[in-house]
Short mmCIF file of C-alpha atoms in Angstrom, two decimals:
data_model
loop_
_atom_site.label_atom_id
_atom_site.label_comp_id
_atom_site.label_asym_id
_atom_site.label_seq_id
_atom_site.Cartn_x
_atom_site.Cartn_y
_atom_site.Cartn_z
CA MET W 1 -5.39 1.16 -68.83
CA LEU W 2 -5.24 2.72 -72.29
CA LYS W 3 -6.41 6.33 -71.96
CA PRO W 4 -8.19 8.00 -74.88
CA LEU W 5 -5.26 10.28 -75.73
CA GLY W 6 -2.91 7.32 -75.39
CA MET W 7 -4.96 5.47 -77.98
CA LEU W 8 -4.68 8.44 -80.32
CA ASN W 9 -0.94 8.47 -79.74
CA GLN W 10 -0.68 4.81 -80.75
CA ALA W 11 -2.70 5.54 -83.88
CA LEU W 12 -0.28 8.23 -85.15
CA THR W 13 0.84 7.65 -88.77
CA LYS W 14 -1.83 4.96 -89.15
CA PRO W 15 -5.20 5.07 -90.92
CA VAL W 16 -8.21 5.99 -88.78
CA MET W 17 -11.95 6.30 -89.35
CA VAL W 18 -13.57 9.31 -87.70
CA GLU W 19 -17.35 9.49 -87.43
CA LEU W 20 -18.90 12.92 -86.87
CA LYS W 21 -22.39 14.12 -86.04
CA GLY W 22 -24.55 14.78 -89.07
CA ASN W 23 -23.75 11.62 -91.07
CA ARG W 24 -20.24 12.71 -91.97
CA ALA W 25 -17.13 10.60 -91.65
CA TYR W 26 -13.46 10.96 -92.49
CA ARG W 27 -10.85 8.36 -93.23
CA GLY W 28 -7.18 9.28 -93.37
CA ILE W 29 -3.70 8.90 -91.86
CA LEU W 30 -3.58 10.39 -88.36
CA GLU W 31 -0.82 13.00 -88.40
CA GLY W 32 -1.64 14.75 -85.14
CA TYR W 33 -4.20 15.54 -82.47
CA ASP W 34 -4.68 17.70 -79.38
CA PRO W 35 -6.52 17.18 -76.09
CA HIS W 36 -9.79 18.53 -77.63
CA MET W 37 -9.63 15.63 -80.13
CA ASN W 38 -9.00 18.01 -82.98
CA LEU W 39 -7.31 15.80 -85.56
CA VAL W 40 -4.94 16.30 -88.47
CA LEU W 41 -5.55 13.73 -91.20
CA LYS W 42 -3.41 13.17 -94.28
CA ASN W 43 -4.85 11.77 -97.53
CA ALA W 44 -8.29 12.31 -96.10
CA GLU W 45 -11.52 11.14 -97.66
CA GLU W 46 -14.80 12.64 -96.56
CA PHE W 47 -17.87 10.43 -96.52
CA VAL W 48 -21.45 11.64 -96.37
CA ASN W 49 -23.95 8.82 -95.92
CA ASN W 50 -21.11 6.35 -96.68
CA GLU W 51 -20.16 7.84 -100.04
CA VAL W 52 -16.84 9.56 -100.70
CA VAL W 53 -17.69 13.19 -101.43
CA ARG W 54 -14.25 14.81 -101.20
CA LYS W 55 -10.56 14.00 -101.07
CA MET W 56 -8.07 16.26 -99.31
CA ASP W 57 -4.30 16.13 -98.95
CA VAL W 58 -4.59 17.36 -95.37
CA ALA W 59 -7.59 18.15 -93.22
CA LEU W 60 -7.97 19.47 -89.71
CA VAL W 61 -11.13 17.93 -88.27
CA ARG W 62 -12.58 19.72 -85.24
CA GLY W 63 -12.99 17.47 -82.19
CA ASP W 64 -16.32 18.94 -81.10
CA ASN W 65 -18.28 16.98 -83.64
CA VAL W 66 -16.56 13.62 -83.17
CA ILE W 67 -18.68 10.63 -82.19
CA PHE W 68 -15.96 7.99 -82.38
CA ILE W 69 -12.49 7.40 -83.76
CA SER W 70 -11.34 3.95 -84.75
CA PRO W 71 -7.89 2.87 -86.01
CA MET K 1 -20.11 6.60 -52.07
CA LEU K 2 -19.15 5.28 -55.50
CA LYS K 3 -18.22 8.29 -57.63
CA PRO K 4 -18.80 8.20 -61.41
CA LEU K 5 -15.12 7.91 -62.28
CA GLY K 6 -14.72 5.29 -59.59
CA MET K 7 -17.44 3.25 -61.25
CA LEU K 8 -15.60 3.52 -64.56
CA ASN K 9 -12.44 2.40 -62.84
CA GLN K 10 -14.16 -0.71 -61.50
CA ALA K 11 -15.48 -1.46 -64.99
CA LEU K 12 -12.01 -1.53 -66.60
CA THR K 13 -11.37 -4.71 -68.63
CA LYS K 14 -15.05 -5.60 -68.38
CA PRO K 15 -17.86 -5.31 -70.95
CA VAL K 16 -19.89 -2.11 -70.88
CA MET K 17 -22.90 -0.78 -72.77
CA VAL K 18 -22.67 2.89 -73.74
CA GLU K 19 -25.76 4.72 -74.94
CA LEU K 20 -25.24 7.91 -76.96
CA LYS K 21 -27.53 10.64 -78.19
CA GLY K 22 -29.01 9.98 -81.62
CA ASN K 23 -30.02 6.33 -81.12
CA ARG K 24 -26.48 5.02 -81.17
CA ALA K 25 -24.98 2.59 -78.69
CA TYR K 26 -21.68 0.79 -78.25
CA ARG K 27 -20.87 -2.42 -76.47
CA GLY K 28 -17.28 -3.40 -75.81
CA ILE K 29 -14.54 -4.08 -73.25
CA LEU K 30 -13.65 -0.90 -71.38
CA GLU K 31 -9.92 -0.37 -71.88
CA GLY K 32 -9.66 3.21 -70.65
CA TYR K 33 -11.40 6.48 -69.92
CA ASP K 34 -10.66 10.07 -68.95
CA PRO K 35 -12.49 12.64 -66.80
CA HIS K 36 -14.53 13.82 -69.84
CA MET K 37 -15.96 10.28 -70.10
CA ASN K 38 -14.14 9.69 -73.35
CA LEU K 39 -13.90 5.91 -73.52
CA VAL K 40 -11.63 3.38 -75.17
CA LEU K 41 -13.51 0.20 -76.05
CA LYS K 42 -12.00 -3.03 -77.33
CA ASN K 43 -13.97 -5.46 -79.53
CA ALA K 44 -16.59 -2.78 -79.95
CA GLU K 45 -19.95 -3.25 -81.61
CA GLU K 46 -21.91 -0.23 -82.74
CA PHE K 47 -25.70 -0.38 -82.56
CA VAL K 48 -28.07 1.94 -84.35
CA ASN K 49 -31.69 1.44 -83.32
CA ASN K 50 -30.62 -1.78 -81.56
CA GLU K 51 -29.02 -3.40 -84.59
CA VAL K 52 -25.30 -4.09 -84.90
CA VAL K 53 -24.06 -1.88 -87.74
CA ARG K 54 -20.30 -2.08 -87.26
CA LYS K 55 -17.60 -4.01 -85.44
CA MET K 56 -14.29 -2.43 -84.48
CA ASP K 57 -11.18 -3.80 -82.81
CA VAL K 58 -10.76 -0.58 -80.87
CA ALA K 59 -12.88 2.55 -80.72
CA LEU K 60 -12.49 5.85 -78.91
CA VAL K 61 -16.00 7.08 -78.07
CA ARG K 62 -16.25 10.77 -77.25
CA GLY K 63 -17.79 11.47 -73.85
CA ASP K 64 -19.83 14.48 -74.98
CA ASN K 65 -22.53 12.37 -76.51
CA VAL K 66 -22.88 9.82 -73.71
CA ILE K 67 -26.27 9.39 -72.06
CA PHE K 68 -25.39 6.47 -69.80
CA ILE K 69 -22.77 3.78 -69.33
CA SER K 70 -23.63 0.45 -67.78
CA PRO K 71 -21.30 -2.45 -66.96
CA MET C 1 -29.69 26.95 -47.45
CA LEU C 2 -29.56 23.48 -49.02
CA LYS C 3 -27.18 23.65 -51.96
CA PRO C 4 -27.70 21.38 -54.98
CA LEU C 5 -24.74 19.13 -54.20
CA GLY C 6 -25.81 19.04 -50.56
CA MET C 7 -29.20 17.76 -51.67
CA LEU C 8 -27.49 15.03 -53.70
CA ASN C 9 -25.41 14.14 -50.67
CA GLN C 10 -28.55 13.71 -48.55
CA ALA C 11 -30.06 11.51 -51.25
CA LEU C 12 -27.17 9.01 -51.22
CA THR C 13 -28.31 5.38 -50.79
CA LYS C 14 -31.91 6.46 -51.39
CA PRO C 15 -34.12 6.12 -54.48
CA VAL C 16 -34.13 9.05 -56.90
CA MET C 17 -35.95 9.90 -60.11
CA VAL C 18 -33.79 11.52 -62.79
CA GLU C 19 -35.42 13.19 -65.77
CA LEU C 20 -33.28 13.71 -68.89
CA LYS C 21 -33.76 15.59 -72.12
CA GLY C 22 -35.35 13.53 -74.88
CA ASN C 23 -38.17 11.92 -72.84
CA ARG C 24 -35.85 9.61 -70.93
CA ALA C 25 -35.90 9.06 -67.19
CA TYR C 26 -34.07 6.84 -64.72
CA ARG C 27 -35.11 5.61 -61.32
CA GLY C 28 -32.60 3.94 -59.02
CA ILE C 29 -30.66 4.06 -55.76
CA LEU C 30 -28.20 6.97 -55.76
CA GLU C 31 -24.77 5.46 -55.14
CA GLY C 32 -22.64 8.46 -56.07
CA TYR C 33 -22.35 11.75 -57.92
CA ASP C 34 -19.80 14.38 -58.88
CA PRO C 35 -19.98 18.16 -59.31
CA HIS C 36 -21.05 17.77 -62.97
CA MET C 37 -24.17 15.92 -61.72
CA ASN C 38 -22.93 12.69 -63.25
CA LEU C 39 -24.77 10.06 -61.22
CA VAL C 40 -24.19 6.43 -60.30
CA LEU C 41 -27.50 4.58 -59.88
CA LYS C 42 -27.94 1.05 -58.55
CA ASN C 43 -30.90 -1.13 -59.56
CA ALA C 44 -31.68 1.38 -62.27
CA GLU C 45 -34.76 1.37 -64.45
CA GLU C 46 -34.81 3.37 -67.64
CA PHE C 47 -38.08 4.92 -68.74
CA VAL C 48 -38.84 6.22 -72.21
CA ASN C 49 -42.18 8.03 -72.41
CA ASN C 50 -43.00 6.68 -68.92
CA GLU C 51 -42.52 3.01 -69.78
CA VAL C 52 -39.71 0.86 -68.36
CA VAL C 53 -37.51 -0.08 -71.29
CA ARG C 54 -34.42 -1.41 -69.51
CA LYS C 55 -33.19 -2.56 -66.12
CA MET C 56 -29.55 -2.27 -65.11
CA ASP C 57 -27.66 -3.34 -61.99
CA VAL C 58 -25.58 -0.17 -62.15
CA ALA C 59 -25.69 2.80 -64.48
CA LEU C 60 -23.59 5.93 -64.78
CA VAL C 61 -25.90 8.69 -66.04
CA ARG C 62 -24.14 11.71 -67.54
CA GLY C 63 -25.07 15.00 -65.87
CA ASP C 64 -25.18 17.02 -69.10
CA ASN C 65 -28.59 15.75 -70.05
CA VAL C 66 -30.26 16.08 -66.64
CA ILE C 67 -33.36 18.26 -66.34
CA PHE C 68 -34.18 17.50 -62.71
CA ILE C 69 -33.39 15.01 -59.97
CA SER C 70 -35.92 14.23 -57.26
CA PRO C 71 -35.50 11.94 -54.23
CA MET A 1 -26.87 46.89 -58.45
CA LEU A 2 -28.61 43.61 -57.68
CA LYS A 3 -26.50 40.84 -59.19
CA PRO A 4 -28.15 37.63 -60.42
CA LEU A 5 -26.87 35.49 -57.56
CA GLY A 6 -27.82 38.23 -55.12
CA MET A 7 -31.37 38.07 -56.44
CA LEU A 8 -31.39 34.31 -55.90
CA ASN A 9 -30.12 34.86 -52.39
CA GLN A 10 -32.99 37.22 -51.63
CA ALA A 11 -35.45 34.68 -53.00
CA LEU A 12 -34.35 31.92 -50.60
CA THR A 13 -37.26 30.34 -48.67
CA LYS A 14 -39.72 32.10 -50.99
CA PRO A 15 -41.76 30.77 -53.92
CA VAL A 16 -40.19 31.08 -57.37
CA MET A 17 -41.28 30.29 -60.91
CA VAL A 18 -38.57 28.70 -63.09
CA GLU A 19 -39.05 28.50 -66.83
CA LEU A 20 -36.96 25.94 -68.74
CA LYS A 21 -36.34 25.24 -72.39
CA GLY A 22 -38.78 22.77 -73.92
CA ASN A 23 -42.03 24.21 -72.47
CA ARG A 24 -41.32 23.03 -68.94
CA ALA A 25 -41.67 25.13 -65.82
CA TYR A 26 -41.31 24.56 -62.08
CA ARG A 27 -42.86 26.40 -59.18
CA GLY A 28 -41.63 25.80 -55.65
CA ILE A 29 -39.94 27.22 -52.55
CA LEU A 30 -36.30 28.07 -53.28
CA GLU A 31 -34.21 26.12 -50.80
CA GLY A 32 -30.81 26.56 -52.40
CA TYR A 33 -28.81 27.36 -55.51
CA ASP A 34 -25.24 27.39 -56.81
CA PRO A 35 -23.35 29.62 -59.26
CA HIS A 36 -24.47 27.42 -62.20
CA MET A 37 -28.10 28.31 -61.32
CA ASN A 38 -28.78 24.75 -60.29
CA LEU A 39 -31.75 25.12 -57.94
CA VAL A 40 -33.21 23.15 -55.04
CA LEU A 41 -36.97 23.58 -54.87
CA LYS A 42 -39.26 22.36 -52.07
CA ASN A 43 -42.93 21.51 -52.68
CA ALA A 44 -42.21 21.69 -56.39
CA GLU A 45 -44.83 21.52 -59.12
CA GLU A 46 -43.78 20.73 -62.66
CA PHE A 47 -45.72 22.34 -65.50
CA VAL A 48 -45.65 21.22 -69.10
CA ASN A 49 -47.50 23.60 -71.41
CA ASN A 50 -48.93 25.34 -68.31
CA GLU A 51 -50.49 22.22 -66.79
CA VAL A 52 -49.28 20.65 -63.54
CA VAL A 53 -47.89 17.24 -64.49
CA ARG A 54 -46.02 16.29 -61.33
CA LYS A 55 -45.62 17.25 -57.68
CA MET A 56 -42.37 16.62 -55.81
CA ASP A 57 -41.36 17.20 -52.19
CA VAL A 58 -37.91 18.27 -53.32
CA ALA A 59 -36.40 18.71 -56.76
CA LEU A 60 -32.96 19.68 -57.98
CA VAL A 61 -33.43 21.56 -61.24
CA ARG A 62 -30.33 21.82 -63.43
CA GLY A 63 -29.35 25.39 -64.29
CA ASP A 64 -28.35 24.64 -67.88
CA ASN A 65 -31.91 24.59 -69.11
CA VAL A 66 -33.14 27.70 -67.28
CA ILE A 67 -34.60 30.56 -69.33
CA PHE A 68 -35.70 32.76 -66.43
CA ILE A 69 -36.39 32.63 -62.70
CA SER A 70 -38.94 34.90 -61.12
CA PRO A 71 -39.80 35.23 -57.41
CA MET P 1 -13.76 51.40 -76.75
CA LEU P 2 -17.00 50.51 -74.97
CA LYS P 3 -16.72 46.90 -73.86
CA PRO P 4 -19.82 44.70 -73.63
CA LEU P 5 -19.89 44.66 -69.83
CA GLY P 6 -19.23 48.41 -69.81
CA MET P 7 -22.31 48.89 -71.95
CA LEU P 8 -24.34 46.82 -69.49
CA ASN P 9 -22.97 48.95 -66.68
CA GLN P 10 -24.13 52.13 -68.40
CA ALA P 11 -27.57 50.61 -68.91
CA LEU P 12 -28.12 49.95 -65.18
CA THR P 13 -31.43 51.36 -63.86
CA LYS P 14 -32.55 51.99 -67.44
CA PRO P 15 -34.99 50.06 -69.65
CA VAL P 16 -33.50 47.39 -71.90
CA MET P 17 -34.84 45.01 -74.53
CA VAL P 18 -33.39 41.48 -74.39
CA GLU P 19 -33.91 39.12 -77.29
CA LEU P 20 -33.52 35.38 -76.61
CA LYS P 21 -33.37 32.31 -78.79
CA GLY P 22 -36.74 30.73 -79.46
CA ASN P 23 -38.72 33.92 -80.26
CA ARG P 24 -38.74 35.16 -76.69
CA ALA P 25 -37.92 38.69 -75.57
CA TYR P 26 -37.93 40.60 -72.32
CA ARG P 27 -38.25 44.29 -71.66
CA GLY P 28 -37.55 45.71 -68.20
CA ILE P 29 -35.36 47.93 -66.04
CA LEU P 30 -31.83 46.52 -65.80
CA GLU P 31 -31.11 46.04 -62.10
CA GLY P 32 -28.00 43.89 -62.41
CA TYR P 33 -25.89 41.57 -64.48
CA ASP P 34 -22.85 39.30 -64.24
CA PRO P 35 -20.07 38.37 -66.68
CA HIS P 36 -22.18 35.50 -68.10
CA MET P 37 -24.77 38.12 -69.19
CA ASN P 38 -27.26 36.78 -66.68
CA LEU P 39 -29.56 39.75 -66.13
CA VAL P 40 -31.85 40.97 -63.36
CA LEU P 41 -34.81 42.89 -64.78
CA LYS P 42 -37.39 44.85 -62.78
CA ASN P 43 -40.95 45.39 -64.06
CA ALA P 44 -40.25 42.81 -66.71
CA GLU P 45 -42.53 41.99 -69.61
CA GLU P 46 -42.07 38.76 -71.52
CA PHE P 47 -42.84 38.74 -75.22
CA VAL P 48 -43.39 35.66 -77.34
CA ASN P 49 -43.66 36.44 -81.05
CA ASN P 50 -43.94 40.15 -80.14
CA GLU P 51 -46.93 39.78 -77.82
CA VAL P 52 -46.75 40.37 -74.06
CA VAL P 53 -47.41 37.02 -72.44
CA ARG P 54 -46.34 37.69 -68.86
CA LYS P 55 -45.49 40.52 -66.46
CA MET P 56 -43.09 40.01 -63.56
CA ASP P 57 -41.94 42.32 -60.76
CA VAL P 58 -38.44 40.86 -61.01
CA ALA P 59 -36.93 38.29 -63.36
CA LEU P 60 -33.51 36.73 -63.62
CA VAL P 61 -32.89 36.01 -67.29
CA ARG P 62 -30.14 33.49 -68.01
CA GLY P 63 -27.40 34.83 -70.28
CA ASP P 64 -26.95 31.60 -72.25
CA ASN P 65 -29.97 32.23 -74.40
CA VAL P 66 -29.36 35.91 -75.14
CA ILE P 67 -29.05 37.01 -78.77
CA PHE P 68 -28.79 40.75 -78.15
CA ILE P 69 -29.44 43.36 -75.49
CA SER P 70 -30.38 46.90 -76.42
CA PRO P 71 -30.94 49.87 -74.07
CA MET D 1 -0.29 37.09 -88.62
CA LEU D 2 -3.50 38.98 -87.90
CA LYS D 3 -5.19 37.27 -84.96
CA PRO D 4 -8.98 37.29 -84.67
CA LEU D 5 -9.06 39.76 -81.77
CA GLY D 6 -6.50 41.91 -83.58
CA MET D 7 -8.84 42.08 -86.54
CA LEU D 8 -11.65 43.18 -84.24
CA ASN D 9 -9.37 45.81 -82.79
CA GLN D 10 -8.63 47.20 -86.24
CA ALA D 11 -12.36 47.32 -86.98
CA LEU D 12 -13.17 49.54 -83.97
CA THR D 13 -15.22 52.65 -84.91
CA LYS D 14 -15.83 51.18 -88.37
CA PRO D 15 -18.91 49.50 -89.84
CA VAL D 16 -19.09 45.72 -89.56
CA MET D 17 -21.50 43.03 -90.73
CA VAL D 18 -22.17 40.27 -88.19
CA GLU D 19 -23.88 37.08 -89.29
CA LEU D 20 -25.54 34.96 -86.58
CA LYS D 21 -27.07 31.52 -86.51
CA GLY D 22 -30.76 31.45 -87.35
CA ASN D 23 -30.72 33.76 -90.37
CA ARG D 24 -30.07 36.90 -88.34
CA ALA D 25 -27.50 39.54 -89.13
CA TYR D 26 -26.47 42.89 -87.70
CA ARG D 27 -24.76 45.82 -89.33
CA GLY D 28 -23.40 48.68 -87.24
CA ILE D 29 -20.37 50.62 -86.03
CA LEU D 30 -18.14 48.44 -83.86
CA GLU D 31 -17.80 50.22 -80.53
CA GLY D 32 -16.32 47.40 -78.52
CA TYR D 33 -15.80 43.68 -78.08
CA ASP D 34 -14.45 41.14 -75.61
CA PRO D 35 -12.60 37.82 -76.00
CA HIS D 36 -15.92 35.91 -76.23
CA MET D 37 -16.70 37.96 -79.40
CA ASN D 38 -19.52 39.75 -77.62
CA LEU D 39 -19.86 42.95 -79.63
CA VAL D 40 -21.14 46.46 -78.98
CA LEU D 41 -22.61 47.98 -82.14
CA LYS D 42 -23.75 51.60 -82.58
CA ASN D 43 -26.45 52.56 -85.08
CA ALA D 44 -27.25 48.90 -85.46
CA GLU D 45 -29.61 47.43 -88.01
CA GLU D 46 -30.94 43.92 -87.53
CA PHE D 47 -31.61 41.82 -90.60
CA VAL D 48 -33.72 38.70 -90.73
CA ASN D 49 -33.55 36.90 -94.08
CA ASN D 50 -31.79 39.99 -95.51
CA GLU D 51 -34.52 42.48 -94.57
CA VAL D 52 -34.04 45.23 -91.98
CA VAL D 53 -36.39 44.39 -89.12
CA ARG D 54 -35.13 46.71 -86.39
CA LYS D 55 -32.89 49.70 -85.82
CA MET D 56 -31.15 50.29 -82.51
CA ASP D 57 -28.94 53.12 -81.24
CA VAL D 58 -26.77 50.60 -79.43
CA ALA D 59 -26.86 46.82 -79.28
CA LEU D 60 -24.82 44.25 -77.43
CA VAL D 61 -24.68 41.14 -79.62
CA ARG D 62 -23.71 37.94 -77.83
CA GLY D 63 -20.68 36.20 -79.34
CA ASP D 64 -22.03 32.67 -78.91
CA ASN D 65 -24.25 32.92 -81.95
CA VAL D 66 -21.75 34.55 -84.30
CA ILE D 67 -20.91 32.79 -87.56
CA PHE D 68 -18.69 35.49 -89.05
CA ILE D 69 -17.82 39.16 -88.69
CA SER D 70 -16.72 41.21 -91.66
CA PRO D 71 -15.58 44.86 -91.70
CA MET B 1 3.43 14.72 -85.10
CA LEU B 2 1.73 17.70 -86.70
CA LYS B 3 -0.61 19.21 -84.11
CA PRO B 4 -3.82 20.95 -85.23
CA LEU B 5 -2.56 24.45 -84.41
CA GLY B 6 0.75 23.63 -86.07
CA MET B 7 -1.13 22.75 -89.23
CA LEU B 8 -2.92 26.10 -89.08
CA ASN B 9 0.43 27.80 -88.61
CA GLN B 10 1.78 26.15 -91.76
CA ALA B 11 -1.31 27.26 -93.66
CA LEU B 12 -0.81 30.97 -92.88
CA THR B 13 -0.87 33.19 -96.01
CA LYS B 14 -2.17 30.25 -98.05
CA PRO B 15 -5.67 29.47 -99.31
CA VAL B 16 -7.85 27.29 -97.09
CA MET B 17 -11.33 25.80 -97.33
CA VAL B 18 -13.36 25.95 -94.12
CA GLU B 19 -16.53 23.90 -93.80
CA LEU B 20 -19.05 24.97 -91.16
CA LYS B 21 -22.18 23.42 -89.76
CA GLY B 22 -25.34 24.35 -91.63
CA ASN B 23 -24.06 23.83 -95.19
CA ARG B 24 -21.85 26.91 -95.15
CA ALA B 25 -18.25 27.05 -96.30
CA TYR B 26 -15.59 29.71 -96.70
CA ARG B 27 -12.58 29.84 -98.95
CA GLY B 28 -9.90 32.48 -98.44
CA ILE B 29 -6.30 33.25 -97.55
CA LEU B 30 -5.58 32.35 -93.92
CA GLU B 31 -4.33 35.52 -92.25
CA GLY B 32 -4.59 34.42 -88.63
CA TYR B 33 -6.15 32.10 -86.09
CA ASP B 34 -6.37 31.53 -82.35
CA PRO B 35 -6.57 28.40 -80.18
CA HIS B 36 -10.40 28.36 -80.48
CA MET B 37 -9.97 27.95 -84.26
CA ASN B 38 -11.39 31.40 -84.88
CA LEU B 39 -9.97 32.29 -88.28
CA VAL B 40 -9.17 35.48 -90.16
CA LEU B 41 -9.59 35.01 -93.91
CA LYS B 42 -8.62 37.50 -96.61
CA ASN B 43 -10.39 37.60 -99.99
CA ALA B 44 -13.03 35.32 -98.55
CA GLU B 45 -15.81 33.70 -100.49
CA GLU B 46 -18.82 32.30 -98.67
CA PHE B 47 -20.50 29.23 -100.10
CA VAL B 48 -23.96 27.99 -99.20
CA ASN B 49 -24.77 24.62 -100.71
CA ASN B 50 -21.64 24.95 -102.88
CA GLU B 51 -22.60 28.27 -104.48
CA VAL B 52 -20.73 31.51 -103.85
CA VAL B 53 -23.16 33.79 -102.04
CA ARG B 54 -20.86 36.55 -100.79
CA LYS B 55 -17.35 37.92 -101.23
CA MET B 56 -15.57 39.74 -98.42
CA ASP B 57 -12.18 41.48 -98.24
CA VAL B 58 -11.70 40.15 -94.72
CA ALA B 59 -13.81 37.86 -92.57
CA LEU B 60 -13.46 36.57 -89.04
CA VAL B 61 -15.00 33.10 -88.96
CA ARG B 62 -15.90 31.81 -85.49
CA GLY B 63 -14.28 28.48 -84.64
CA ASP B 64 -17.31 27.04 -82.85
CA ASN B 65 -19.05 26.14 -86.05
CA VAL B 66 -16.06 24.63 -87.88
CA ILE B 67 -16.30 21.04 -89.09
CA PHE B 68 -12.98 20.90 -90.94
CA ILE B 69 -10.29 23.15 -92.39
CA SER B 70 -8.27 22.09 -95.38
CA PRO B 71 -5.35 23.94 -97.03
#
């Protein structure tokens, strides 16, 4: 079995796509996480309705709003 | 009695359908779960209004938004 | 006094109706539950606006969205 | 002082009115409760916009959606 | 410092106004409370959009929906 | 570092502005608080869409709905 | 691995952008935080739909509504 936090652990230092409620998504390098699924992303791009609307060196994305995370 | 987490345990390595709030659904092989119903799906397809909109090798689906899970 | 979880315990192996937020309902045989009111239903039918829209051999219905459960 | 759970305790075996979010209400005999305000009602009537829409021998009403309970 | 629960304690046996989400309010004598801000009101009046829509001898108002309480 | 509850502690007996969800705000003297950010305000004014709609000698504002608090 | 709270710790005394639900954002110097992501910002500017609508010497922003935080 690959538990959810184990999957996040395997994804460390790799690019992930994070879909949030409200038509927002983030793509970036997964630098860290915690058990609430709060995520630290490096070189993060924010997408709203599939368009890049912002680029950030580092972003902490709150886990509450996450729908899915995919490496 | 078959408890909810017991049912998830029996579904490991098998295909499941996961319906979320907001007309989203995921189908994939259940690779793992935790007590919050966060799920790791392999070969996941995302459906919006019953149409496949994305395919992912692996996806971590957050349990918060789950309505039902069916093997 | 018949506590809520006691009522669920008495309903095990019997048909129940489960009403969820968002005009969804499930009818099926109650196979299991946990203290969060997550439910395992066998031979489950899903109703949207009172029409059967899906049949499932087994379904895990998340307790979060429950409005009421009736045997 | 009459604490909330104490009031529920006094209401056991008596009729109560339970108002929920979303214009739903239930009237029935209070058979049980738990600290989450989950309620077991006997001879329950469900009201939507003040009209009886369903009668149930027993219903477990989830406490999450409760606005008020009145004996 | 007057802590929130201390203020509720001082308001016991006195009239309070309770504003809830969704344009509902209750006025009544505060008979009890718990740390979740669930409240027992005696001689309670329910207001919707500032009009009295219901009178109740006793009402248990769930704390979840409270916006403010004022003696 | 000035932690959130430390900031509230420094603001005791001073005027604060509290913005809530739903276009509501409160201004008053901070008399007390708890770790949930429930607040006791003295000489409180309630604003809806930036207009004073109510004045209260004391008000307990529930922390759940707070967006920000500013001294 | 850089955990979410570790990232906040590194951002102390530096400017951060905080995006909240409901098209609100705050920019300010991060003075403190707690594990709920409640934040103390100094010299804070509030943005609604990308326009500055308020300036505050200090603001406590509740973590519940945070979507992301970026240094």
